[in-house]
Amino acid sequence: MSTTVPTAPIVAAGLVGGFAVGRATKQRPLAGVVLAAAGVTAGMQWARTSGPATTAALVATYLAAFGLSHPLAKKIGAWPSVFTAAAVSAAAAWVLNDRRG
């Protein structure tokens, strides 16, 4: 029996949680572990339910949101940037994967 888990909250938690852990601990590698764990968890679900093309697009979106949150933070602030990146990633996950489940 296979359970489908919504991935939008996972990617949002990975981005927000990774930032929060990094900020609280001042340990970027630990923040990266949180980010990667959420990405791998969501990615495995995407691969099972949506196939390689959608998985690649969603992984690229997740990583791009993370990367682009850094320059965006200089314009709008750290937390607003993280929440924006999380919202974009979660919306993409919902549209391309979760809403079908």
Short mmCIF file of C-alpha atoms in Angstrom, two decimals:
data_model
loop_
_atom_site.label_atom_id
_atom_site.label_comp_id
_atom_site.label_asym_id
_atom_site.label_seq_id
_atom_site.Cartn_x
_atom_site.Cartn_y
_atom_site.Cartn_z
CA MET A 1 0.00 0.00 0.00
CA SER A 2 1.43 3.37 -1.05
CA THR A 3 0.48 6.61 0.64
CA THR A 4 0.56 9.87 -1.25
CA VAL A 5 1.72 12.73 0.93
CA PRO A 6 1.17 16.34 -0.14
CA THR A 7 4.53 17.83 -1.02
CA ALA A 8 3.67 21.53 -0.93
CA PRO A 9 3.97 21.68 2.87
CA ILE A 10 7.18 19.67 2.74
CA VAL A 11 8.96 22.09 0.41
CA ALA A 12 7.64 25.10 2.31
CA ALA A 13 8.85 23.58 5.58
CA GLY A 14 12.23 22.82 4.03
CA LEU A 15 12.80 26.42 3.00
CA VAL A 16 11.37 28.07 6.10
CA GLY A 17 12.74 25.44 8.47
CA GLY A 18 16.17 25.47 6.88
CA PHE A 19 16.39 29.23 7.23
CA ALA A 20 15.12 29.13 10.82
CA VAL A 21 17.61 26.42 11.79
CA GLY A 22 20.46 28.28 10.12
CA ARG A 23 19.55 31.52 11.79
CA ALA A 24 19.06 29.96 15.24
CA THR A 25 22.20 27.81 15.20
CA LYS A 26 24.47 29.93 12.96
CA GLN A 27 25.35 26.62 11.27
CA ARG A 28 24.81 26.78 7.52
CA PRO A 29 25.56 23.07 7.04
CA LEU A 30 22.77 22.20 9.48
CA ALA A 31 20.40 24.48 7.58
CA GLY A 32 21.47 22.68 4.41
CA VAL A 33 20.59 19.33 5.97
CA VAL A 34 17.04 20.56 6.64
CA LEU A 35 16.75 21.97 3.12
CA ALA A 36 18.12 18.78 1.55
CA ALA A 37 15.99 16.43 3.67
CA ALA A 38 12.81 18.20 2.59
CA GLY A 39 13.96 18.30 -1.03
CA VAL A 40 14.80 14.59 -1.11
CA THR A 41 11.55 13.66 0.63
CA ALA A 42 9.47 15.70 -1.81
CA GLY A 43 11.57 14.59 -4.77
CA MET A 44 11.00 10.91 -4.01
CA GLN A 45 7.25 11.54 -3.88
CA TRP A 46 7.36 13.50 -7.15
CA ALA A 47 9.28 10.71 -8.85
CA ARG A 48 6.68 8.16 -7.73
CA THR A 49 3.63 10.20 -8.68
CA SER A 50 4.57 12.60 -11.47
CA GLY A 51 7.46 11.15 -13.44
CA PRO A 52 10.93 12.40 -14.29
CA ALA A 53 10.07 15.56 -16.24
CA THR A 54 7.81 16.99 -13.53
CA THR A 55 10.26 15.89 -10.84
CA ALA A 56 13.08 17.73 -12.63
CA ALA A 57 10.94 20.86 -13.00
CA LEU A 58 9.95 20.83 -9.32
CA VAL A 59 13.49 20.19 -8.10
CA ALA A 60 14.70 23.05 -10.29
CA THR A 61 11.96 25.30 -8.89
CA TYR A 62 12.88 24.37 -5.30
CA LEU A 63 16.57 25.04 -5.87
CA ALA A 64 15.94 28.23 -7.84
CA ALA A 65 13.63 29.55 -5.14
CA PHE A 66 16.34 28.88 -2.56
CA GLY A 67 19.02 30.53 -4.68
CA LEU A 68 16.93 33.54 -5.65
CA SER A 69 15.81 34.12 -2.07
CA HIS A 70 19.30 35.42 -1.30
CA PRO A 71 19.34 38.41 -3.66
CA LEU A 72 15.64 38.98 -2.99
CA ALA A 73 16.43 39.27 0.72
CA LYS A 74 18.57 42.32 -0.01
CA LYS A 75 15.51 44.03 -1.47
CA ILE A 76 12.65 42.94 0.81
CA GLY A 77 14.30 41.44 3.89
CA ALA A 78 15.28 37.95 4.94
CA TRP A 79 12.02 36.53 6.28
CA PRO A 80 9.80 38.01 3.53
CA SER A 81 12.19 36.56 0.98
CA VAL A 82 12.11 33.11 2.59
CA PHE A 83 8.32 33.16 2.76
CA THR A 84 8.14 34.20 -0.89
CA ALA A 85 10.47 31.38 -1.94
CA ALA A 86 8.47 28.91 0.14
CA ALA A 87 5.18 30.09 -1.36
CA VAL A 88 6.48 29.83 -4.93
CA SER A 89 7.86 26.34 -4.34
CA ALA A 90 4.75 25.15 -2.54
CA ALA A 91 2.48 26.55 -5.25
CA ALA A 92 4.48 24.79 -7.95
CA ALA A 93 4.37 21.52 -6.01
CA TRP A 94 0.63 21.82 -5.58
CA VAL A 95 -0.09 22.72 -9.20
CA LEU A 96 2.25 20.17 -10.80
CA ASN A 97 1.87 17.28 -8.35
CA ASP A 98 -0.37 17.52 -5.30
CA ARG A 99 -3.70 18.65 -6.72
CA ARG A 100 -3.95 15.49 -8.80
CA GLY A 101 -3.65 13.25 -5.76
#
